[in-house]
Coordinates of C-alpha atoms and ligand atoms in Angstrom, one line a residue:
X13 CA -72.2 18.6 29.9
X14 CA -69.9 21.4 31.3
X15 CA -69.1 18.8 34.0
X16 CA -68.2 15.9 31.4
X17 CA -65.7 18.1 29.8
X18 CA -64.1 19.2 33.1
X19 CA -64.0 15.8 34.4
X20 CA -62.2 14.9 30.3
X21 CA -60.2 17.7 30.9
X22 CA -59.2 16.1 33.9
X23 CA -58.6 12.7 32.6
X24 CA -56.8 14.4 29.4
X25 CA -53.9 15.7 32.4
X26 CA -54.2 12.1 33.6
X27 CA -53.3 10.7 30.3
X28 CA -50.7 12.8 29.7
X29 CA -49.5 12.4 33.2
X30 CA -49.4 8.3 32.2
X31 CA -47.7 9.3 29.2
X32 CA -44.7 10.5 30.8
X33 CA -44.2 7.5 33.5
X34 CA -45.9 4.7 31.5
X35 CA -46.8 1.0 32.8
X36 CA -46.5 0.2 36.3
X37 CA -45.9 3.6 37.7
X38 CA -48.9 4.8 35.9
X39 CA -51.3 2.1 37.5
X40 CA -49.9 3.6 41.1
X41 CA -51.5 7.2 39.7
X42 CA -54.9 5.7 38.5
X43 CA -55.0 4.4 41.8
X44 CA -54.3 7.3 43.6
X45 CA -56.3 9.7 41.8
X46 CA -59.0 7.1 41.8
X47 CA -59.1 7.7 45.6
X48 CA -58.2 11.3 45.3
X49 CA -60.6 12.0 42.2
X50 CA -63.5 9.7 42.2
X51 CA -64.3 7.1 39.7
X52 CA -65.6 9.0 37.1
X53 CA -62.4 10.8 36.3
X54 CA -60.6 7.4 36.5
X55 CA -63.5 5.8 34.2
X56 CA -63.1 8.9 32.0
X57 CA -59.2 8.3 31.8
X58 CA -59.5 5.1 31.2
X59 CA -62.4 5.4 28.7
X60 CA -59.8 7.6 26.6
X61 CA -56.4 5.7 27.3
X62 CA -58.4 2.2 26.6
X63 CA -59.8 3.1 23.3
X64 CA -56.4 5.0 22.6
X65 CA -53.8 2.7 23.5
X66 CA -53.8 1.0 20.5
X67 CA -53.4 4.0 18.8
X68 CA -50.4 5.2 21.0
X69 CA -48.5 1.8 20.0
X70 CA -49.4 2.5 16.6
X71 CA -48.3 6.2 16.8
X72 CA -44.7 5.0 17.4
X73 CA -45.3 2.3 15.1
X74 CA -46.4 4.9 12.0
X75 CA -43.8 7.0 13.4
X76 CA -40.9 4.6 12.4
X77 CA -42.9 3.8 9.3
X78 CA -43.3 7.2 8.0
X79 CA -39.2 7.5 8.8
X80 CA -38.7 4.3 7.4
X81 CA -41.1 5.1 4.1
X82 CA -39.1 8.7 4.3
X83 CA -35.5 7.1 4.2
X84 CA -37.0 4.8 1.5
X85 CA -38.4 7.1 -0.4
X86 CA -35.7 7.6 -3.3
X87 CA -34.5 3.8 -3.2
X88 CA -37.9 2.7 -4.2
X89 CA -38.5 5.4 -6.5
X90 CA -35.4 4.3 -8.2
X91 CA -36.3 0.6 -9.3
X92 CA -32.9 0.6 -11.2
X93 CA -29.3 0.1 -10.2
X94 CA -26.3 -0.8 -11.6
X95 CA -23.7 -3.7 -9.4
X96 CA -19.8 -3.2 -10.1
X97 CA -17.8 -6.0 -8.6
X98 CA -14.3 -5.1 -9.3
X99 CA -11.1 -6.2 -8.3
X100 CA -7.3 -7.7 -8.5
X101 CA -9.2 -11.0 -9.2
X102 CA -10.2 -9.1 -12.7
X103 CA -6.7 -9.6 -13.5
X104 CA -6.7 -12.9 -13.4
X105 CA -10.1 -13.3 -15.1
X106 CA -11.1 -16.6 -14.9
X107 CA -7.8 -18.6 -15.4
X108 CA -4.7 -19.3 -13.2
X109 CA -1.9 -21.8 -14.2
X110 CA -3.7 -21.9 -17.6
X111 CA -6.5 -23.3 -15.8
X112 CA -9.8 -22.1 -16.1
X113 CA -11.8 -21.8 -12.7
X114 CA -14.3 -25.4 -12.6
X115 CA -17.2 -23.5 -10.8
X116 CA -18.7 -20.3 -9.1
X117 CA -17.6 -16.2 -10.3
X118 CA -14.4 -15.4 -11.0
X119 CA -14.2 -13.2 -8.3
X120 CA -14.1 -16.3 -6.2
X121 CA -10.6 -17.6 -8.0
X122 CA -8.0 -17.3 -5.4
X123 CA -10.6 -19.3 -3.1
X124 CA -11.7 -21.8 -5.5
X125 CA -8.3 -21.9 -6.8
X126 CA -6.6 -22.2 -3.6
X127 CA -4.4 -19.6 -4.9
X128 CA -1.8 -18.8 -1.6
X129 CA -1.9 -15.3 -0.5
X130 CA 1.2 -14.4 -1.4
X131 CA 1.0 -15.2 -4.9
X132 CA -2.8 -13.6 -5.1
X133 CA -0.6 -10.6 -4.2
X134 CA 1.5 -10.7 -6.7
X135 CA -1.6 -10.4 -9.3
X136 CA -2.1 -6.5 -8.0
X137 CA 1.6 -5.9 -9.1
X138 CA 0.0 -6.3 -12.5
X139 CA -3.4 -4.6 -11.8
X140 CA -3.2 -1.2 -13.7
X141 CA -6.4 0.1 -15.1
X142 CA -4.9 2.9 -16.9
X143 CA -8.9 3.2 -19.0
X144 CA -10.7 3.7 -15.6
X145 CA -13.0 6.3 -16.0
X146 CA -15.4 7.4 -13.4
X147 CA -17.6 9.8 -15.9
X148 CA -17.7 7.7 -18.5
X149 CA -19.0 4.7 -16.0
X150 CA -21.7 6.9 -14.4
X151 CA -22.3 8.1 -17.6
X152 CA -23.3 4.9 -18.4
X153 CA -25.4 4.4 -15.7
X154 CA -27.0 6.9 -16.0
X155 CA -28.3 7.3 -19.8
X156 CA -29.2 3.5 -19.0
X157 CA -31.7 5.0 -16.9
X158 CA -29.9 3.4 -13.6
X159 CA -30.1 5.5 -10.2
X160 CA -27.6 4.2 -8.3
X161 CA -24.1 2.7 -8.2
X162 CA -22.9 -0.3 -6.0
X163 CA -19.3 -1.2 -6.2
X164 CA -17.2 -3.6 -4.1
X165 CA -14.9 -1.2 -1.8
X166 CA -13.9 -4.6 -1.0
X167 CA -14.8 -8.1 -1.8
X168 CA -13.8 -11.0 -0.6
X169 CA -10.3 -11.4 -1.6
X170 CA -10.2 -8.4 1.1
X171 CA -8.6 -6.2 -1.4
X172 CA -9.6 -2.3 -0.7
X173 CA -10.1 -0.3 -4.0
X174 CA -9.7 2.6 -2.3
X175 CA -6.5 4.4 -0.3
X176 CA -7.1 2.8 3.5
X177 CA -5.2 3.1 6.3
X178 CA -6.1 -0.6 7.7
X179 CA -4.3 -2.5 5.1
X180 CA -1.6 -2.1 2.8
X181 CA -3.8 -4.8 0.5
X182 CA -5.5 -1.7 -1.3
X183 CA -5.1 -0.5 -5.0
X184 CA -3.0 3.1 -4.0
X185 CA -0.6 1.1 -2.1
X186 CA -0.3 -2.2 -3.6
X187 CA -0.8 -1.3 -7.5
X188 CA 0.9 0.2 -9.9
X189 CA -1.9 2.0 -10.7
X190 CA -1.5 3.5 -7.2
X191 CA -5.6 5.9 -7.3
X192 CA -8.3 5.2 -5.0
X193 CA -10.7 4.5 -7.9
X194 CA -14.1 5.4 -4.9
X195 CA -12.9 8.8 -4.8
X196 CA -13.0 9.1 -8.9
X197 CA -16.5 7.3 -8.9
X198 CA -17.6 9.1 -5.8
X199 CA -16.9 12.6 -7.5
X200 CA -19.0 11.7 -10.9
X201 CA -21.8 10.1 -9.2
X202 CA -22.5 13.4 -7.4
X203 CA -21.8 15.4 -10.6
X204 CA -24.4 13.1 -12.4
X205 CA -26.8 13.4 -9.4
X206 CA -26.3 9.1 -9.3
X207 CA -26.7 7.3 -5.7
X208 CA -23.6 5.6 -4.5
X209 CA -23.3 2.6 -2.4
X210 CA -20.5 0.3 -1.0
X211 CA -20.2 -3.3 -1.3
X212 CA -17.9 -4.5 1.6
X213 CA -17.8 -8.1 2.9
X214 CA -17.4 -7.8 6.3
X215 CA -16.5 -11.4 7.5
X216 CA -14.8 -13.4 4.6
X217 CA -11.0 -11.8 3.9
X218 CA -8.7 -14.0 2.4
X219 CA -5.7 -12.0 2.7
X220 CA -6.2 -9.9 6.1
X221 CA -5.3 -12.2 8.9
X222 CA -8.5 -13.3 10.6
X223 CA -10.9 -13.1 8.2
X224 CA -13.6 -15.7 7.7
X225 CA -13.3 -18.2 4.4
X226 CA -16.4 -20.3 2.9
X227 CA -15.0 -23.7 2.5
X228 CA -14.6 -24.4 -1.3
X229 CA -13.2 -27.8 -2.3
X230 CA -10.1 -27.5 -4.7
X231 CA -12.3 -29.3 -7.3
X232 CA -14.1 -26.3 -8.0
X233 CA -11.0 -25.0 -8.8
X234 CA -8.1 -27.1 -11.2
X235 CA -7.5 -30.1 -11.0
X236 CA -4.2 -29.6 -8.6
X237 CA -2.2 -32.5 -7.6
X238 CA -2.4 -31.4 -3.7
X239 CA -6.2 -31.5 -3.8
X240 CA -6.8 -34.4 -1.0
X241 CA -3.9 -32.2 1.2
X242 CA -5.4 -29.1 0.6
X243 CA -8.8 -30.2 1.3
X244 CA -8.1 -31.8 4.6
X245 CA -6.3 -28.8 5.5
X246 CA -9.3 -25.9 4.7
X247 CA -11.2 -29.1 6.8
X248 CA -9.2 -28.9 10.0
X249 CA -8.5 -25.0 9.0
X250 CA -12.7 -23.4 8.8
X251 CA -12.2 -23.3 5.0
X252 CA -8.4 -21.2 4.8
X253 CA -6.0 -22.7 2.8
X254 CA -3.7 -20.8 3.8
X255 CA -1.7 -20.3 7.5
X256 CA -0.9 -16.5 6.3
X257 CA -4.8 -16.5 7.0
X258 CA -4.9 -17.6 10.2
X259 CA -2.3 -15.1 12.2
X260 CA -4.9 -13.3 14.0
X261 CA -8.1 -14.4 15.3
X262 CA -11.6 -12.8 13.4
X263 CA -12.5 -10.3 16.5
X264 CA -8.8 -9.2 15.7
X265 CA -9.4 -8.7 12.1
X266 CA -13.3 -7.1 12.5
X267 CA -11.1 -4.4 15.2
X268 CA -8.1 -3.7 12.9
X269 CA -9.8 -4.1 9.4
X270 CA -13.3 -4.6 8.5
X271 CA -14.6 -1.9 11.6
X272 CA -12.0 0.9 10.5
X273 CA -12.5 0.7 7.0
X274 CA -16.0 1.1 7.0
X275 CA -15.7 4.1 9.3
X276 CA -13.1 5.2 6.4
X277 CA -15.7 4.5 3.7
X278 CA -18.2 6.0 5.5
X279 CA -16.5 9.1 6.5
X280 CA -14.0 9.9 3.3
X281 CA -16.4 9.8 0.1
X282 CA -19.4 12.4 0.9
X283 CA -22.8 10.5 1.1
X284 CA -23.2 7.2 1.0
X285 CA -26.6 6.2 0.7
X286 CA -26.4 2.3 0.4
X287 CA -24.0 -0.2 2.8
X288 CA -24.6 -3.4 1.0
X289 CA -23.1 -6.0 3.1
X290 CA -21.8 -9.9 1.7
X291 CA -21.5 -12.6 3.1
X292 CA -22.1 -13.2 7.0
X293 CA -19.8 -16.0 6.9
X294 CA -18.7 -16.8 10.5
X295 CA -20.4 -13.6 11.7
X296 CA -20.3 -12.8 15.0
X297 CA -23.3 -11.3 16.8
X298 CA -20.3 -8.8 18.7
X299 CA -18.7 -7.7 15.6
X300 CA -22.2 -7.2 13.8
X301 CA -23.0 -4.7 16.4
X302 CA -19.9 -2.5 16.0
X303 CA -20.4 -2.5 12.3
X304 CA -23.6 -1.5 12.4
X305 CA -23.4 0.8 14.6
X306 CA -21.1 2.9 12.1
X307 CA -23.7 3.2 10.1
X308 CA -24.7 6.4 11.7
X309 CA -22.1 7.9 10.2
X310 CA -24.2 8.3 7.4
X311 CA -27.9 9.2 8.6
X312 CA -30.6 7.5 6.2
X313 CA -28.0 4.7 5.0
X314 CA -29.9 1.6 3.5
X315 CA -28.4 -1.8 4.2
X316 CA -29.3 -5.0 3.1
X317 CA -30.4 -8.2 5.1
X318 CA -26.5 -9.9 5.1
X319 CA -24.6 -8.7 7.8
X320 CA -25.8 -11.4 9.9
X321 CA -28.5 -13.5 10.2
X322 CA -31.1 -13.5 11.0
X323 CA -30.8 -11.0 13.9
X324 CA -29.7 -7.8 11.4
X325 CA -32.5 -7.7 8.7
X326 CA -31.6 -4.4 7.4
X327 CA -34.0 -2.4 5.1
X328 CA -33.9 -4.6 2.1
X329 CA -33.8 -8.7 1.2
X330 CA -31.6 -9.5 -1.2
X331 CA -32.8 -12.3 -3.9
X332 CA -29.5 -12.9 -5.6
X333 CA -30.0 -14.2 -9.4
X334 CA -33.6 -15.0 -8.9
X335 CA -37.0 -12.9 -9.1
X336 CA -39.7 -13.8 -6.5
X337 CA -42.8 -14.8 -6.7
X338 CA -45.5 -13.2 -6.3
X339 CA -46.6 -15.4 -3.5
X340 CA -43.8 -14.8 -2.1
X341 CA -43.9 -10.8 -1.5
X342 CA -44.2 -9.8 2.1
X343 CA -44.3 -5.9 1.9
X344 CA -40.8 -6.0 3.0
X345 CA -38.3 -3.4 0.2
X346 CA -36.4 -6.1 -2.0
X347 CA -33.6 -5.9 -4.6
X348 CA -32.8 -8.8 -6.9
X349 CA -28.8 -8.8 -8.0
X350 CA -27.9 -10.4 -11.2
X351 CA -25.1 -10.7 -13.5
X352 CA -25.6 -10.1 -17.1
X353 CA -23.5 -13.5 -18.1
X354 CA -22.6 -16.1 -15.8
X355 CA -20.0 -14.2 -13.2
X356 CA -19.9 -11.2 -11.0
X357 CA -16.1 -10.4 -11.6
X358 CA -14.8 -10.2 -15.3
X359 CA -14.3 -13.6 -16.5
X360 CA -12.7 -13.6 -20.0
X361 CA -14.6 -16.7 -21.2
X362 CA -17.7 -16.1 -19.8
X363 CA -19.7 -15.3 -22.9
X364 CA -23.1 -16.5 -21.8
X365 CA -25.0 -13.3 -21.8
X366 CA -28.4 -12.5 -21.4
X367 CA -30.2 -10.7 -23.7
X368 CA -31.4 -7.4 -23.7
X369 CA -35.0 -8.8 -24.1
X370 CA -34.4 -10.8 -20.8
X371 CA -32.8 -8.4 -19.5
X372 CA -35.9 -5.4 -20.4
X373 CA -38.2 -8.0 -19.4
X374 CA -37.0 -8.5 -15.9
X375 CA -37.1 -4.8 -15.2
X376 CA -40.4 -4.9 -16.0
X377 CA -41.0 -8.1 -13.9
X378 CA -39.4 -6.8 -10.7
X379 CA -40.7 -3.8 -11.2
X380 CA -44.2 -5.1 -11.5
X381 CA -43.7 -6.9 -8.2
X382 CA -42.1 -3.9 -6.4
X383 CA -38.9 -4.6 -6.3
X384 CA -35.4 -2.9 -7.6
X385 CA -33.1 -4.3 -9.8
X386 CA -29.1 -4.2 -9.3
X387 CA -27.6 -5.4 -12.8
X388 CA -24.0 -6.6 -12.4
X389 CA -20.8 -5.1 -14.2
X390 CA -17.9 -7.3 -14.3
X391 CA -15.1 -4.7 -15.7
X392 CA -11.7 -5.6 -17.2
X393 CA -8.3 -4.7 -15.7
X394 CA -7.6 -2.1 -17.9
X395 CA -10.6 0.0 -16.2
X396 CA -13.5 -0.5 -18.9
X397 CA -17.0 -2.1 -19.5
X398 CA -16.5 -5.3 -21.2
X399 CA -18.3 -4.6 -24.5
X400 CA -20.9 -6.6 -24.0
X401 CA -22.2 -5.0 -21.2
X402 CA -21.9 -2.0 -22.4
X403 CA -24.2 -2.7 -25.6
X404 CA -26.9 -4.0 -23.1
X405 CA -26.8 -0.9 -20.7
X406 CA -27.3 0.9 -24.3
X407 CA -30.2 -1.2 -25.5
X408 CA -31.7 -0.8 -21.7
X409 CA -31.3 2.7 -22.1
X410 CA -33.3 3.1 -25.6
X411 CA -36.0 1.1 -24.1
X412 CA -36.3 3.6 -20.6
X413 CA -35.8 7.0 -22.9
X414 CA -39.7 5.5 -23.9
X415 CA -41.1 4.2 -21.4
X416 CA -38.9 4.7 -18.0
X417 CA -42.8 6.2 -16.5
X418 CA -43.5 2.6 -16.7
X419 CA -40.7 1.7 -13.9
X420 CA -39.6 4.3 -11.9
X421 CA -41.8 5.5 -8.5
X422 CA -44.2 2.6 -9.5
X423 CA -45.7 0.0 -7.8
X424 CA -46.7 -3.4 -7.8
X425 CA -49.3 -4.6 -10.2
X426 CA -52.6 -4.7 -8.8
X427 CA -53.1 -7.7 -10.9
X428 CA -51.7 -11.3 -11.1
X429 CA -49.3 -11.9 -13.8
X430 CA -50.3 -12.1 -17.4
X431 CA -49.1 -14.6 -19.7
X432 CA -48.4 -11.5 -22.1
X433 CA -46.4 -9.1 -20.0
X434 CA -46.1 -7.1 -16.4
X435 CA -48.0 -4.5 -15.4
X436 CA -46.9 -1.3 -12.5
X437 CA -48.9 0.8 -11.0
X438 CA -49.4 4.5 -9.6
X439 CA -51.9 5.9 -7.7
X440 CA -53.0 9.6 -8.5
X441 CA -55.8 11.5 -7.2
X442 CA -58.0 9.0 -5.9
X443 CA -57.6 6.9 -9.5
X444 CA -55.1 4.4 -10.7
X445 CA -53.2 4.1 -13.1
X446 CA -51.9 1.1 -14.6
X447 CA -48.8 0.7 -17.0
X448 CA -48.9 -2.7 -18.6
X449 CA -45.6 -3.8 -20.8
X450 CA -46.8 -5.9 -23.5
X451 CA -44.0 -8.9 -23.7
X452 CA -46.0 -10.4 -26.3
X453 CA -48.3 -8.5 -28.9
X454 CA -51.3 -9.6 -29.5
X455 CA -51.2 -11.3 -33.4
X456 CA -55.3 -10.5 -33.4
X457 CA -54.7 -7.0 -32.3
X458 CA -56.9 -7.9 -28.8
X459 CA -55.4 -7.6 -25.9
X460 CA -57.2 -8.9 -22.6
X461 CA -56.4 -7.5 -19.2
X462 CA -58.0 -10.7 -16.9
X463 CA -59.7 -9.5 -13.8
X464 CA -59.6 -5.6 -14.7
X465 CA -63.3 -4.6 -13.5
X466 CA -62.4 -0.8 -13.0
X467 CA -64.2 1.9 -15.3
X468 CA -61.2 3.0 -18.2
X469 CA -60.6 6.6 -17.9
X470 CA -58.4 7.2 -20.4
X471 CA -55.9 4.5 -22.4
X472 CA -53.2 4.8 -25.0
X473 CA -49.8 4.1 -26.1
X474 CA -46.8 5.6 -23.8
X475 CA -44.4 6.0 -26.9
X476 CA -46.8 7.4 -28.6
X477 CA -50.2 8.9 -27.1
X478 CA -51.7 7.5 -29.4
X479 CA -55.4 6.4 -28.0
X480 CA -56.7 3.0 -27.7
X481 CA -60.1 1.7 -27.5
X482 CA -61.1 -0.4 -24.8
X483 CA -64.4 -2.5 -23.9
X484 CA -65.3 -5.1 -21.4
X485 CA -65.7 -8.6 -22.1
X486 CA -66.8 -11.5 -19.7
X487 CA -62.8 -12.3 -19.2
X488 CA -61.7 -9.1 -18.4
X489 CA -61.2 -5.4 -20.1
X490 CA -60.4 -6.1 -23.8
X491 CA -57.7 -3.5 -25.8
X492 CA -57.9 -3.1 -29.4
X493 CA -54.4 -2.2 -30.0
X494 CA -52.9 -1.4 -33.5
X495 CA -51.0 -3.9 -35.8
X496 CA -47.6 -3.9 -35.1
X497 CA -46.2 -3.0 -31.5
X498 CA -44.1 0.0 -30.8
X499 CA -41.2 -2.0 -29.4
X500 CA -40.1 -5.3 -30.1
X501 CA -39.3 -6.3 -26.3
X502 CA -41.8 -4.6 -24.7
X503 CA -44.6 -1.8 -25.4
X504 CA -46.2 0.2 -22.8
X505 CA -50.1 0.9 -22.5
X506 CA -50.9 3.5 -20.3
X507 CA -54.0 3.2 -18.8
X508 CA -56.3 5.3 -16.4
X509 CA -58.9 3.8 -14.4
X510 CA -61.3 4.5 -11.8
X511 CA -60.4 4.0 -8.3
X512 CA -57.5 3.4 -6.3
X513 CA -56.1 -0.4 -6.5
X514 CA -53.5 -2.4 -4.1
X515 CA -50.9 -5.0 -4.9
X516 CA -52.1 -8.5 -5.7
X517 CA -50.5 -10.9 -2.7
X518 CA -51.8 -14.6 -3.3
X519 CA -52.3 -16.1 0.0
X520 CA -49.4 -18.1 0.5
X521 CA -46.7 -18.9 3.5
X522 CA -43.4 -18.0 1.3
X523 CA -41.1 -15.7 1.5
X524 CA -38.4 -14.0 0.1
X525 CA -35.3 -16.2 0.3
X526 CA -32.2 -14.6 -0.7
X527 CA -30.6 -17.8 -1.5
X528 CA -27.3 -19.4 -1.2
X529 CA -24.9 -17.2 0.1
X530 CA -21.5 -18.2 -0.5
Ligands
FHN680 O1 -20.0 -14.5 -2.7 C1 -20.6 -13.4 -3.3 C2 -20.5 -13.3 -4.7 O2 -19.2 -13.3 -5.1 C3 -21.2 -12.0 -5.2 O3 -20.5 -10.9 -4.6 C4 -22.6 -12.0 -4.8 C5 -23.4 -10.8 -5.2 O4 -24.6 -10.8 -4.5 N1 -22.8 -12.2 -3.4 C6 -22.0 -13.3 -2.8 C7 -22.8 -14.6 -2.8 O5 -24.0 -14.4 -2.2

């Protein structure tokens, strides 16, 4: 025995010797000390690196995990966000030469207008949002139970809304208004203990020289009467329309705009905890790499999957205006964007709003498949919420005072979807339990939970506490829930069962797609 444990011993040193010189140097050692040593300290070595290799991979492996799951942590405790896209194009909102834009959001007008740079300038000469109010936006946020704010520092239009020293195209130098609104909205989101993130597209910029434009045809614009010139021109020209555009080449631009304002917005407004990159358009793989790697400028940054595909996945995929499937889930972190009407900028005649039913409902959806949700504000030129919005973020809010335990640090239901509502999940002490929003309350009072085999430790109403019976049945656990439901859009049963659960993944070969992008 004593001689087995000095002969581990000795294989232990071997292992760590292999440990420090790896692969084909550490074959030259076994070999030596296989001379030096005898087999049985090589067999031993062997014996121990064989049946631990796989487990020194996989200790590098759960290494990046666990600082991957770490970095995570808050964004997927969060489940909630709010989206700002905001910018000179809010001035215009929607309409230019008394036109209103054919197609696409109205942040996209000077594009799908074919509106010519300098004139787009012109619009910020105007832009003067005297209402802004940074408190009173995270306040917002915030009561509508939302844990984090992304604005655009800088959509595509390329205009900054903060003070930069790569472009004169920002709102301190080229409006009236003359404030770098990121600074206001960094300062509140830290006094209301809110998450901020920056929006920046990185390749399209219609007004910097060199920037990269999505070819739009002027149809989707107004009906102009240059529409067959202007359309051969963005042909010959990669989609600009106009030659102010093409004065410098893109590595120019990425060098003297896109790389030094993101080391500005990275450096300037205290922590930043999400770079949310749109739209790779034209991406190089050369100017991808300097962006990114600015990024450790702020250490535990979370970017998204669009800086360039499909080489850059970032931390999270980015479903825009769609919820996955189930099927479709691959364990990677996701985030669906969505506007609340039909545009991401304010669009004064845009009045096709969801409502907060649809709205509550899809928090509860995404959630239930483990995902976050970024809920788009569109705000007006004069600095404020356009009303609409600002009586769903309300409703939202009501509904999360209740049941937010339903939403945040959950996750994904353990069960397929039921035709009467969502269902979230969180493990705790060996046990599971299981929050399911009731969409649609049942007229007979019995609610069944289809494929729920797990003993029932405990159930009742979240708004209330109020205990409900349960008994099994041959299609599942059956609820006997009161008359009338707590909440019109969606009640929560809380329920405690035995045993810990995982997500529910059909077997299926999708994935994720984030769609279109622009
Ligand atoms: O082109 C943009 C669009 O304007 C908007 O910003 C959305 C938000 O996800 N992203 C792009 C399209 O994918």
């Amino acid at each position: 025995m004593r001689f087995f444990i000095k002969k581990q011993n000795e294989a232990l040193n071997l292992k760590n010797i292999i440990m420090k010189f790896r692969s084909v140097r550490c074959v030259k050692i076994i070999m030596r000390l296989l001379t030096a040593n005898g087999l049985t300290v090589c067999l031993i070595a062997l014996l121990l690196i064989g049946s631990r290799s796989g487990l020194f991979a996989q200790s590098s492996v759960t290494t990046n995990k666990n600082a991957q799951d770490q970095k995570m942590q808050w964004w997927r405790q969060a489940r909630f966000g709010m989206f700002i896209h905001w910018g000179v194009y809010a001035q215009l909102a929607g309409v230019y030469k008394g036109h209103s834009q054919a197609r696409g959001g109205a942040e996209w007008i000077m594009n799908r207008m074919k509106i010519p740079v300098k004139s787009y300038q012109s619009f910020a000469k105007q832009f003067n949002p005297v209402k802004f109010n940074a408190d009173s936006w995270v306040r917002m946020a915030k009561e509508a139970g939302m844990k984090y704010i992304i604005i655009t520092a800088k959509h595509h239009d390329g205009f900054a809304m903060f003070g930069t020293h790569a472009s004169p195209w920002n709102i301190v130098d080229a409006t009236p208004y003359g404030k770098d609104v990121l600074k206001m909205l960094a300062e509140a989101c830290k006094k209301y203990d809110i998450r901020l993130g920056f929006y920046y597209s990185q390749a399209q910029d219609w007004n910097n020289p060199g920037g990269s434009a999505a070819r739009k045809l002027t149809r989707e614009g107004w009906p102009n009467p240059d529409s067959a010139k202007i359309d051969a021109y963005t042909a010959a020209h990669h989609g600009h329309w106009d030659p102010l555009q093409t004065t410098a080449s893109f590595a120019d631009y990425i060098d003297r705009v896109a790389v030094p304002q993101v080391k500005e917005l990275l450096s300037n407004y205290g922590k930043i905890s999400v770079l949310w990159w749109d739209t790779p358009t034209n991406m190089t793989r050369e100017a991808a790499e300097k962006l990114q790697a600015l990024l450790k400028l702020q250490p535990g940054i979370i970017t998204n999957d669009r800086l360039k595909r499909p080489d850059f996945p970032g931390d999270t995929k980015t479903p825009e205006q769609k919820i996955p499937d189930a099927a479709a889930l691959d364990g990677k972190d996701w985030e669906t964007c969505m506007t609340m009407n039909g545009t991401w900028g304010y669009r004064a005649s845009d009045h096709n709003w969801k409502s907060d039913t649809t709205l509550i409902h899809n928090l509860c959806d995404i959630a239930s498949k483990g995902g976050n949700y970024l809920l788009n504000i569109g705000p007006k030129p004069d600095g404020t919420f356009p009303e609409a919005s600002v009586d769903r973020l309300r409703e939202i809010g009501q509904w999360m005072k209740v049941n937010s335990e339903a939403i945040y640090a959950t996750n994904a239901s353990p069960l397929p979807p039921f035709d009467w509502g969502r269902c979230t999940r969180k493990a705790e002490k060996g046990n599971t339990i299981l929050y399911l929003s009731v969409f649609h309350w049942p007229a007979d009072g019995k609610l069944i939970v289809p494929g729920l085999k797990n003993k029932v430790l405990a159930a009742s109403l979240l708004a209330s506490g109020k205990v409900i019976s349960t008994n099994k049945s041959k299609q599942g656990l059956v609820l006997t829930l009161p008359a009338k439901a707590p909440d019109p859009i969606a009640s929560v049963i809380k329920l405690v069962v035995q045993g810990e659960m995982t997500t529910y993944h059909p077997k299926s070969n999708s994935t994720i797609s984030t769609g279109a992008l622009d």
